[in-house]
């Protein structure tokens, strides 16, 4: 009979059945409430994920050599384009239970790693100031551990804690000099004696992606760049390698 009830009905029955016990034993209500939420698959922590482009400007690459004239190029940054050099991930965390949720770890888990994209380069230098990033992930480092501003693994010394309804924002800058990288973040957190794992983005969502720059700017087949007159132009590097070689492609210090 119990197994045939829906999870929502089970949660309601559980909550009603323990009301008398909760009244008799002070402090038990939060645990009863948590048990009901567990039955309806309402996790202690909610994380909204946002993936932004490169932080040094809008630098993108694709595997294919795009043939559109510069004036006809539409939606750079859409499907088929990947942030070049680095990218930013924003995690918005919300505690959803009566007790404190402690974030105990975060690590990048590689889904795919292959040579950088060299089909098409698209670049717009940064305009104005960039928002500060609190954590950095070096995708070329096999450990993939987020580092704080001091260069040390952040979650070794810090545990973020969230009370019910409390929000925290984690801003991450991930970069590579070596690969096209596709990855997820594995977050671990602790709540009421139990450890939990979240994959971000979720397994049914597309992973994060970033590609390193080509070894040389002229290694791209095609470039879309702004000339000295502020006009977007298309360069075919297969026939105009000298001009393509002048393009700035973002890079970062090597991982030590």
PDB file of C-alpha atoms in Angstrom:
ATOM      1  CA  UNK A   1       0.000   0.000   0.000  1.00  0.00           C
ATOM      2  CA  UNK A   2       2.770   2.454   1.032  1.00  0.00           C
ATOM      3  CA  UNK A   3       4.805   1.719  -2.083  1.00  0.00           C
ATOM      4  CA  UNK A   4       1.845   2.568  -4.308  1.00  0.00           C
ATOM      5  CA  UNK A   5       1.576   6.102  -2.901  1.00  0.00           C
ATOM      6  CA  UNK A   6       3.224   8.945  -4.787  1.00  0.00           C
ATOM      7  CA  UNK A   7       6.361  10.502  -3.301  1.00  0.00           C
ATOM      8  CA  UNK A   8       4.434  13.690  -2.541  1.00  0.00           C
ATOM      9  CA  UNK A   9       1.731  11.714  -0.691  1.00  0.00           C
ATOM     10  CA  UNK A  10       4.404   9.781   1.224  1.00  0.00           C
ATOM     11  CA  UNK A  11       5.968  13.066   2.292  1.00  0.00           C
ATOM     12  CA  UNK A  12       2.627  14.429   3.510  1.00  0.00           C
ATOM     13  CA  UNK A  13       1.799  11.237   5.426  1.00  0.00           C
ATOM     14  CA  UNK A  14       5.268  11.222   7.005  1.00  0.00           C
ATOM     15  CA  UNK A  15       4.932  14.829   8.099  1.00  0.00           C
ATOM     16  CA  UNK A  16       1.445  14.342   9.574  1.00  0.00           C
ATOM     17  CA  UNK A  17       2.357  11.082  11.298  1.00  0.00           C
ATOM     18  CA  UNK A  18       5.260  12.683  13.140  1.00  0.00           C
ATOM     19  CA  UNK A  19       3.531  15.917  14.180  1.00  0.00           C
ATOM     20  CA  UNK A  20       2.689  14.580  17.648  1.00  0.00           C
ATOM     21  CA  UNK A  21       6.257  13.368  18.101  1.00  0.00           C
ATOM     22  CA  UNK A  22       7.603  16.744  17.016  1.00  0.00           C
ATOM     23  CA  UNK A  23       5.446  18.506  19.583  1.00  0.00           C
ATOM     24  CA  UNK A  24       6.702  16.203  22.331  1.00  0.00           C
ATOM     25  CA  UNK A  25      10.404  16.378  21.448  1.00  0.00           C
ATOM     26  CA  UNK A  26      11.761  19.926  20.973  1.00  0.00           C
ATOM     27  CA  UNK A  27      14.130  20.343  18.039  1.00  0.00           C
ATOM     28  CA  UNK A  28      12.854  17.398  16.030  1.00  0.00           C
ATOM     29  CA  UNK A  29      10.747  19.467  13.603  1.00  0.00           C
ATOM     30  CA  UNK A  30      13.702  20.461  11.350  1.00  0.00           C
ATOM     31  CA  UNK A  31      14.648  16.800  10.959  1.00  0.00           C
ATOM     32  CA  UNK A  32      11.065  15.801  10.187  1.00  0.00           C
ATOM     33  CA  UNK A  33      10.844  18.576   7.606  1.00  0.00           C
ATOM     34  CA  UNK A  34      14.097  17.418   6.014  1.00  0.00           C
ATOM     35  CA  UNK A  35      12.785  13.857   5.804  1.00  0.00           C
ATOM     36  CA  UNK A  36       9.683  15.023   3.978  1.00  0.00           C
ATOM     37  CA  UNK A  37      11.777  17.083   1.550  1.00  0.00           C
ATOM     38  CA  UNK A  38      13.999  14.061   0.894  1.00  0.00           C
ATOM     39  CA  UNK A  39      10.939  12.074  -0.179  1.00  0.00           C
ATOM     40  CA  UNK A  40      10.011  14.651  -2.835  1.00  0.00           C
ATOM     41  CA  UNK A  41      13.622  14.827  -4.076  1.00  0.00           C
ATOM     42  CA  UNK A  42      14.217  18.385  -2.872  1.00  0.00           C
ATOM     43  CA  UNK A  43      18.008  18.486  -2.260  1.00  0.00           C
ATOM     44  CA  UNK A  44      19.620  20.528   0.534  1.00  0.00           C
ATOM     45  CA  UNK A  45      21.521  22.667  -1.986  1.00  0.00           C
ATOM     46  CA  UNK A  46      20.386  24.333  -5.182  1.00  0.00           C
ATOM     47  CA  UNK A  47      22.980  25.514  -7.713  1.00  0.00           C
ATOM     48  CA  UNK A  48      22.182  27.618 -10.760  1.00  0.00           C
ATOM     49  CA  UNK A  49      24.937  27.527 -13.387  1.00  0.00           C
ATOM     50  CA  UNK A  50      25.827  30.285 -15.830  1.00  0.00           C
ATOM     51  CA  UNK A  51      28.588  30.025 -18.419  1.00  0.00           C
ATOM     52  CA  UNK A  52      30.081  33.254 -19.764  1.00  0.00           C
ATOM     53  CA  UNK A  53      32.562  33.862 -22.554  1.00  0.00           C
ATOM     54  CA  UNK A  54      36.241  34.718 -22.367  1.00  0.00           C
ATOM     55  CA  UNK A  55      37.169  37.315 -19.753  1.00  0.00           C
ATOM     56  CA  UNK A  56      39.789  39.232 -21.769  1.00  0.00           C
ATOM     57  CA  UNK A  57      37.302  40.204 -24.478  1.00  0.00           C
ATOM     58  CA  UNK A  58      35.212  38.154 -26.864  1.00  0.00           C
ATOM     59  CA  UNK A  59      37.609  35.571 -28.267  1.00  0.00           C
ATOM     60  CA  UNK A  60      36.089  32.557 -29.982  1.00  0.00           C
ATOM     61  CA  UNK A  61      37.095  29.665 -32.196  1.00  0.00           C
ATOM     62  CA  UNK A  62      35.358  26.945 -34.183  1.00  0.00           C
ATOM     63  CA  UNK A  63      36.501  23.730 -35.840  1.00  0.00           C
ATOM     64  CA  UNK A  64      35.234  24.747 -39.266  1.00  0.00           C
ATOM     65  CA  UNK A  65      36.592  27.372 -41.652  1.00  0.00           C
ATOM     66  CA  UNK A  66      33.703  29.839 -41.837  1.00  0.00           C
ATOM     67  CA  UNK A  67      33.036  31.163 -45.330  1.00  0.00           C
ATOM     68  CA  UNK A  68      30.659  34.082 -44.624  1.00  0.00           C
ATOM     69  CA  UNK A  69      31.854  37.586 -45.535  1.00  0.00           C
ATOM     70  CA  UNK A  70      32.555  39.680 -42.422  1.00  0.00           C
ATOM     71  CA  UNK A  71      29.392  41.725 -42.896  1.00  0.00           C
ATOM     72  CA  UNK A  72      27.258  38.590 -43.102  1.00  0.00           C
ATOM     73  CA  UNK A  73      28.637  36.847 -39.999  1.00  0.00           C
ATOM     74  CA  UNK A  74      25.743  36.174 -37.640  1.00  0.00           C
ATOM     75  CA  UNK A  75      25.620  35.148 -34.006  1.00  0.00           C
ATOM     76  CA  UNK A  76      29.298  34.614 -33.169  1.00  0.00           C
ATOM     77  CA  UNK A  77      29.235  32.811 -29.854  1.00  0.00           C
ATOM     78  CA  UNK A  78      26.268  30.652 -30.833  1.00  0.00           C
ATOM     79  CA  UNK A  79      26.366  26.911 -31.594  1.00  0.00           C
ATOM     80  CA  UNK A  80      29.730  25.795 -32.941  1.00  0.00           C
ATOM     81  CA  UNK A  81      31.708  28.618 -31.287  1.00  0.00           C
ATOM     82  CA  UNK A  82      33.801  28.068 -28.147  1.00  0.00           C
ATOM     83  CA  UNK A  83      35.459  30.615 -25.787  1.00  0.00           C
ATOM     84  CA  UNK A  84      39.146  30.912 -26.607  1.00  0.00           C
ATOM     85  CA  UNK A  85      41.885  31.104 -23.977  1.00  0.00           C
ATOM     86  CA  UNK A  86      39.654  31.251 -20.950  1.00  0.00           C
ATOM     87  CA  UNK A  87      36.019  31.347 -19.896  1.00  0.00           C
ATOM     88  CA  UNK A  88      34.011  32.276 -16.848  1.00  0.00           C
ATOM     89  CA  UNK A  89      31.590  30.110 -14.908  1.00  0.00           C
ATOM     90  CA  UNK A  90      29.211  31.559 -12.313  1.00  0.00           C
ATOM     91  CA  UNK A  91      27.628  29.302  -9.685  1.00  0.00           C
ATOM     92  CA  UNK A  92      24.715  30.686  -7.648  1.00  0.00           C
ATOM     93  CA  UNK A  93      24.209  28.580  -4.514  1.00  0.00           C
ATOM     94  CA  UNK A  94      21.144  28.511  -2.265  1.00  0.00           C
ATOM     95  CA  UNK A  95      20.751  26.648   1.019  1.00  0.00           C
ATOM     96  CA  UNK A  96      17.322  24.971   1.090  1.00  0.00           C
ATOM     97  CA  UNK A  97      17.150  23.154   4.424  1.00  0.00           C
ATOM     98  CA  UNK A  98      16.761  24.008   8.099  1.00  0.00           C
ATOM     99  CA  UNK A  99      20.398  23.225   8.890  1.00  0.00           C
ATOM    100  CA  UNK A 100      23.690  24.534   7.514  1.00  0.00           C
ATOM    101  CA  UNK A 101      24.990  23.210   4.188  1.00  0.00           C
ATOM    102  CA  UNK A 102      28.805  23.169   3.987  1.00  0.00           C
ATOM    103  CA  UNK A 103      30.545  23.218   0.594  1.00  0.00           C
ATOM    104  CA  UNK A 104      33.606  21.032   1.102  1.00  0.00           C
ATOM    105  CA  UNK A 105      35.152  20.689  -2.350  1.00  0.00           C
ATOM    106  CA  UNK A 106      35.117  21.599  -6.018  1.00  0.00           C
ATOM    107  CA  UNK A 107      37.151  20.074  -8.844  1.00  0.00           C
ATOM    108  CA  UNK A 108      37.105  20.122 -12.644  1.00  0.00           C
ATOM    109  CA  UNK A 109      36.481  16.700 -14.210  1.00  0.00           C
ATOM    110  CA  UNK A 110      37.527  16.443 -17.857  1.00  0.00           C
ATOM    111  CA  UNK A 111      34.960  15.065 -20.314  1.00  0.00           C
ATOM    112  CA  UNK A 112      37.049  15.539 -23.463  1.00  0.00           C
ATOM    113  CA  UNK A 113      40.533  16.809 -24.160  1.00  0.00           C
ATOM    114  CA  UNK A 114      41.964  17.224 -27.679  1.00  0.00           C
ATOM    115  CA  UNK A 115      44.106  19.634 -29.745  1.00  0.00           C
ATOM    116  CA  UNK A 116      42.919  23.261 -29.897  1.00  0.00           C
ATOM    117  CA  UNK A 117      40.422  24.400 -32.511  1.00  0.00           C
ATOM    118  CA  UNK A 118      42.102  25.969 -35.540  1.00  0.00           C
ATOM    119  CA  UNK A 119      39.256  26.389 -38.023  1.00  0.00           C
ATOM    120  CA  UNK A 120      38.127  29.978 -37.430  1.00  0.00           C
ATOM    121  CA  UNK A 121      39.245  32.719 -35.027  1.00  0.00           C
ATOM    122  CA  UNK A 122      36.982  35.601 -33.970  1.00  0.00           C
ATOM    123  CA  UNK A 123      38.266  38.342 -31.697  1.00  0.00           C
ATOM    124  CA  UNK A 124      37.018  41.510 -30.022  1.00  0.00           C
ATOM    125  CA  UNK A 125      39.434  43.097 -27.502  1.00  0.00           C
ATOM    126  CA  UNK A 126      38.071  43.845 -24.033  1.00  0.00           C
ATOM    127  CA  UNK A 127      36.193  47.096 -23.530  1.00  0.00           C
ATOM    128  CA  UNK A 128      36.174  48.549 -20.004  1.00  0.00           C
ATOM    129  CA  UNK A 129      36.842  46.772 -16.725  1.00  0.00           C
ATOM    130  CA  UNK A 130      36.172  43.102 -16.086  1.00  0.00           C
ATOM    131  CA  UNK A 131      34.464  41.769 -12.969  1.00  0.00           C
ATOM    132  CA  UNK A 132      36.755  40.261 -10.381  1.00  0.00           C
ATOM    133  CA  UNK A 133      37.079  36.484 -10.368  1.00  0.00           C
ATOM    134  CA  UNK A 134      37.485  34.834  -6.984  1.00  0.00           C
ATOM    135  CA  UNK A 135      38.625  31.365  -8.138  1.00  0.00           C
ATOM    136  CA  UNK A 136      40.785  30.090 -10.981  1.00  0.00           C
ATOM    137  CA  UNK A 137      40.856  26.641 -12.601  1.00  0.00           C
ATOM    138  CA  UNK A 138      43.913  25.700 -14.655  1.00  0.00           C
ATOM    139  CA  UNK A 139      42.550  23.147 -17.093  1.00  0.00           C
ATOM    140  CA  UNK A 140      46.089  22.064 -18.048  1.00  0.00           C
ATOM    141  CA  UNK A 141      46.686  20.951 -14.453  1.00  0.00           C
ATOM    142  CA  UNK A 142      45.551  17.300 -14.017  1.00  0.00           C
ATOM    143  CA  UNK A 143      44.330  18.066 -10.495  1.00  0.00           C
ATOM    144  CA  UNK A 144      41.814  20.646 -11.743  1.00  0.00           C
ATOM    145  CA  UNK A 145      41.492  22.188  -8.280  1.00  0.00           C
ATOM    146  CA  UNK A 146      40.179  25.780  -8.023  1.00  0.00           C
ATOM    147  CA  UNK A 147      42.792  28.190  -6.706  1.00  0.00           C
ATOM    148  CA  UNK A 148      42.213  31.309  -4.635  1.00  0.00           C
ATOM    149  CA  UNK A 149      43.823  34.700  -5.195  1.00  0.00           C
ATOM    150  CA  UNK A 150      46.860  33.512  -3.227  1.00  0.00           C
ATOM    151  CA  UNK A 151      47.412  30.644  -5.694  1.00  0.00           C
ATOM    152  CA  UNK A 152      46.599  27.971  -3.085  1.00  0.00           C
ATOM    153  CA  UNK A 153      43.816  25.350  -3.424  1.00  0.00           C
ATOM    154  CA  UNK A 154      40.797  27.291  -2.189  1.00  0.00           C
ATOM    155  CA  UNK A 155      38.700  24.565  -0.594  1.00  0.00           C
ATOM    156  CA  UNK A 156      41.608  23.143   1.399  1.00  0.00           C
ATOM    157  CA  UNK A 157      41.458  26.193   3.666  1.00  0.00           C
ATOM    158  CA  UNK A 158      37.863  27.333   3.110  1.00  0.00           C
ATOM    159  CA  UNK A 159      34.448  25.732   3.542  1.00  0.00           C
ATOM    160  CA  UNK A 160      31.508  27.810   2.398  1.00  0.00           C
ATOM    161  CA  UNK A 161      28.458  27.462   4.625  1.00  0.00           C
ATOM    162  CA  UNK A 162      24.870  28.315   3.720  1.00  0.00           C
ATOM    163  CA  UNK A 163      21.880  28.604   6.026  1.00  0.00           C
ATOM    164  CA  UNK A 164      18.343  28.138   4.750  1.00  0.00           C
ATOM    165  CA  UNK A 165      17.565  30.733   2.085  1.00  0.00           C
ATOM    166  CA  UNK A 166      21.136  32.062   2.053  1.00  0.00           C
ATOM    167  CA  UNK A 167      22.697  32.766  -1.344  1.00  0.00           C
ATOM    168  CA  UNK A 168      26.362  32.623  -2.325  1.00  0.00           C
ATOM    169  CA  UNK A 169      27.950  33.328  -5.702  1.00  0.00           C
ATOM    170  CA  UNK A 170      31.127  31.564  -6.850  1.00  0.00           C
ATOM    171  CA  UNK A 171      32.795  33.128  -9.875  1.00  0.00           C
ATOM    172  CA  UNK A 172      35.400  30.958 -11.624  1.00  0.00           C
ATOM    173  CA  UNK A 173      37.861  31.715 -14.405  1.00  0.00           C
ATOM    174  CA  UNK A 174      39.012  28.575 -16.255  1.00  0.00           C
ATOM    175  CA  UNK A 175      41.846  28.708 -18.762  1.00  0.00           C
ATOM    176  CA  UNK A 176      44.034  26.525 -20.969  1.00  0.00           C
ATOM    177  CA  UNK A 177      47.122  26.889 -23.144  1.00  0.00           C
ATOM    178  CA  UNK A 178      47.115  23.313 -24.416  1.00  0.00           C
ATOM    179  CA  UNK A 179      43.774  21.867 -25.441  1.00  0.00           C
ATOM    180  CA  UNK A 180      40.182  22.038 -26.447  1.00  0.00           C
ATOM    181  CA  UNK A 181      38.733  21.128 -23.066  1.00  0.00           C
ATOM    182  CA  UNK A 182      35.240  19.956 -22.226  1.00  0.00           C
ATOM    183  CA  UNK A 183      34.561  19.511 -18.513  1.00  0.00           C
ATOM    184  CA  UNK A 184      32.182  19.573 -15.578  1.00  0.00           C
ATOM    185  CA  UNK A 185      32.645  20.748 -12.016  1.00  0.00           C
ATOM    186  CA  UNK A 186      32.172  18.149  -9.274  1.00  0.00           C
ATOM    187  CA  UNK A 187      30.979  19.839  -6.088  1.00  0.00           C
ATOM    188  CA  UNK A 188      30.918  18.040  -2.745  1.00  0.00           C
ATOM    189  CA  UNK A 189      28.915  19.269   0.220  1.00  0.00           C
ATOM    190  CA  UNK A 190      28.026  18.074   3.714  1.00  0.00           C
ATOM    191  CA  UNK A 191      24.628  18.203   5.382  1.00  0.00           C
ATOM    192  CA  UNK A 192      23.513  16.626   8.673  1.00  0.00           C
ATOM    193  CA  UNK A 193      26.209  13.958   8.743  1.00  0.00           C
ATOM    194  CA  UNK A 194      25.985  12.975   5.076  1.00  0.00           C
ATOM    195  CA  UNK A 195      28.193  13.852   2.110  1.00  0.00           C
ATOM    196  CA  UNK A 196      26.655  14.705  -1.257  1.00  0.00           C
ATOM    197  CA  UNK A 197      27.995  15.175  -4.803  1.00  0.00           C
ATOM    198  CA  UNK A 198      26.709  17.485  -7.532  1.00  0.00           C
ATOM    199  CA  UNK A 199      27.888  17.521 -11.152  1.00  0.00           C
ATOM    200  CA  UNK A 200      27.737  20.977 -12.743  1.00  0.00           C
ATOM    201  CA  UNK A 201      26.329  21.248 -15.332  1.00  0.00           C
ATOM    202  CA  UNK A 202      24.131  18.208 -14.686  1.00  0.00           C
ATOM    203  CA  UNK A 203      24.903  15.062 -16.743  1.00  0.00           C
ATOM    204  CA  UNK A 204      21.903  15.723 -19.003  1.00  0.00           C
ATOM    205  CA  UNK A 205      23.252  19.201 -19.886  1.00  0.00           C
ATOM    206  CA  UNK A 206      26.122  20.167 -22.188  1.00  0.00           C
ATOM    207  CA  UNK A 207      29.465  20.483 -20.337  1.00  0.00           C
ATOM    208  CA  UNK A 208      31.595  23.625 -20.176  1.00  0.00           C
ATOM    209  CA  UNK A 209      33.961  24.155 -23.116  1.00  0.00           C
ATOM    210  CA  UNK A 210      37.089  26.242 -23.705  1.00  0.00           C
ATOM    211  CA  UNK A 211      39.802  25.975 -26.346  1.00  0.00           C
ATOM    212  CA  UNK A 212      43.412  27.077 -26.223  1.00  0.00           C
ATOM    213  CA  UNK A 213      44.692  29.403 -28.898  1.00  0.00           C
ATOM    214  CA  UNK A 214      46.544  28.010 -31.893  1.00  0.00           C
ATOM    215  CA  UNK A 215      50.332  27.802 -31.597  1.00  0.00           C
ATOM    216  CA  UNK A 216      50.572  30.697 -34.067  1.00  0.00           C
ATOM    217  CA  UNK A 217      47.844  33.140 -35.190  1.00  0.00           C
ATOM    218  CA  UNK A 218      48.449  32.147 -38.825  1.00  0.00           C
ATOM    219  CA  UNK A 219      47.633  28.509 -37.967  1.00  0.00           C
ATOM    220  CA  UNK A 220      43.933  29.374 -38.165  1.00  0.00           C
ATOM    221  CA  UNK A 221      42.321  28.775 -41.527  1.00  0.00           C
ATOM    222  CA  UNK A 222      40.143  31.890 -41.208  1.00  0.00           C
ATOM    223  CA  UNK A 223      40.146  34.964 -38.955  1.00  0.00           C
ATOM    224  CA  UNK A 224      37.455  37.566 -38.313  1.00  0.00           C
ATOM    225  CA  UNK A 225      39.159  40.603 -36.779  1.00  0.00           C
ATOM    226  CA  UNK A 226      38.809  44.388 -36.581  1.00  0.00           C
ATOM    227  CA  UNK A 227      41.207  46.371 -38.754  1.00  0.00           C
ATOM    228  CA  UNK A 228      42.813  49.716 -37.892  1.00  0.00           C
ATOM    229  CA  UNK A 229      39.677  51.534 -39.106  1.00  0.00           C
ATOM    230  CA  UNK A 230      37.407  49.632 -36.727  1.00  0.00           C
ATOM    231  CA  UNK A 231      35.871  47.520 -39.475  1.00  0.00           C
ATOM    232  CA  UNK A 232      35.327  43.774 -39.109  1.00  0.00           C
ATOM    233  CA  UNK A 233      37.189  41.944 -41.881  1.00  0.00           C
ATOM    234  CA  UNK A 234      37.595  38.314 -42.896  1.00  0.00           C
ATOM    235  CA  UNK A 235      41.136  37.040 -43.437  1.00  0.00           C
ATOM    236  CA  UNK A 236      41.808  33.759 -45.208  1.00  0.00           C
ATOM    237  CA  UNK A 237      45.020  32.614 -43.546  1.00  0.00           C
ATOM    238  CA  UNK A 238      45.612  30.004 -46.223  1.00  0.00           C
ATOM    239  CA  UNK A 239      46.298  32.812 -48.702  1.00  0.00           C
ATOM    240  CA  UNK A 240      47.090  35.725 -46.367  1.00  0.00           C
ATOM    241  CA  UNK A 241      49.291  34.213 -43.691  1.00  0.00           C
ATOM    242  CA  UNK A 242      51.394  37.361 -43.247  1.00  0.00           C
ATOM    243  CA  UNK A 243      48.399  39.478 -42.250  1.00  0.00           C
ATOM    244  CA  UNK A 244      46.974  36.721 -40.055  1.00  0.00           C
ATOM    245  CA  UNK A 245      50.274  36.473 -38.167  1.00  0.00           C
ATOM    246  CA  UNK A 246      49.714  39.987 -36.754  1.00  0.00           C
ATOM    247  CA  UNK A 247      46.595  38.988 -34.802  1.00  0.00           C
ATOM    248  CA  UNK A 248      46.733  38.883 -31.018  1.00  0.00           C
ATOM    249  CA  UNK A 249      45.658  35.507 -29.633  1.00  0.00           C
ATOM    250  CA  UNK A 250      45.201  35.266 -25.824  1.00  0.00           C
ATOM    251  CA  UNK A 251      47.612  33.119 -23.838  1.00  0.00           C
ATOM    252  CA  UNK A 252      48.397  32.567 -20.170  1.00  0.00           C
ATOM    253  CA  UNK A 253      51.442  31.697 -18.046  1.00  0.00           C
ATOM    254  CA  UNK A 254      52.311  27.988 -18.250  1.00  0.00           C
ATOM    255  CA  UNK A 255      51.203  25.731 -15.411  1.00  0.00           C
ATOM    256  CA  UNK A 256      54.136  24.974 -13.132  1.00  0.00           C
TER     257      UNK A 256
END
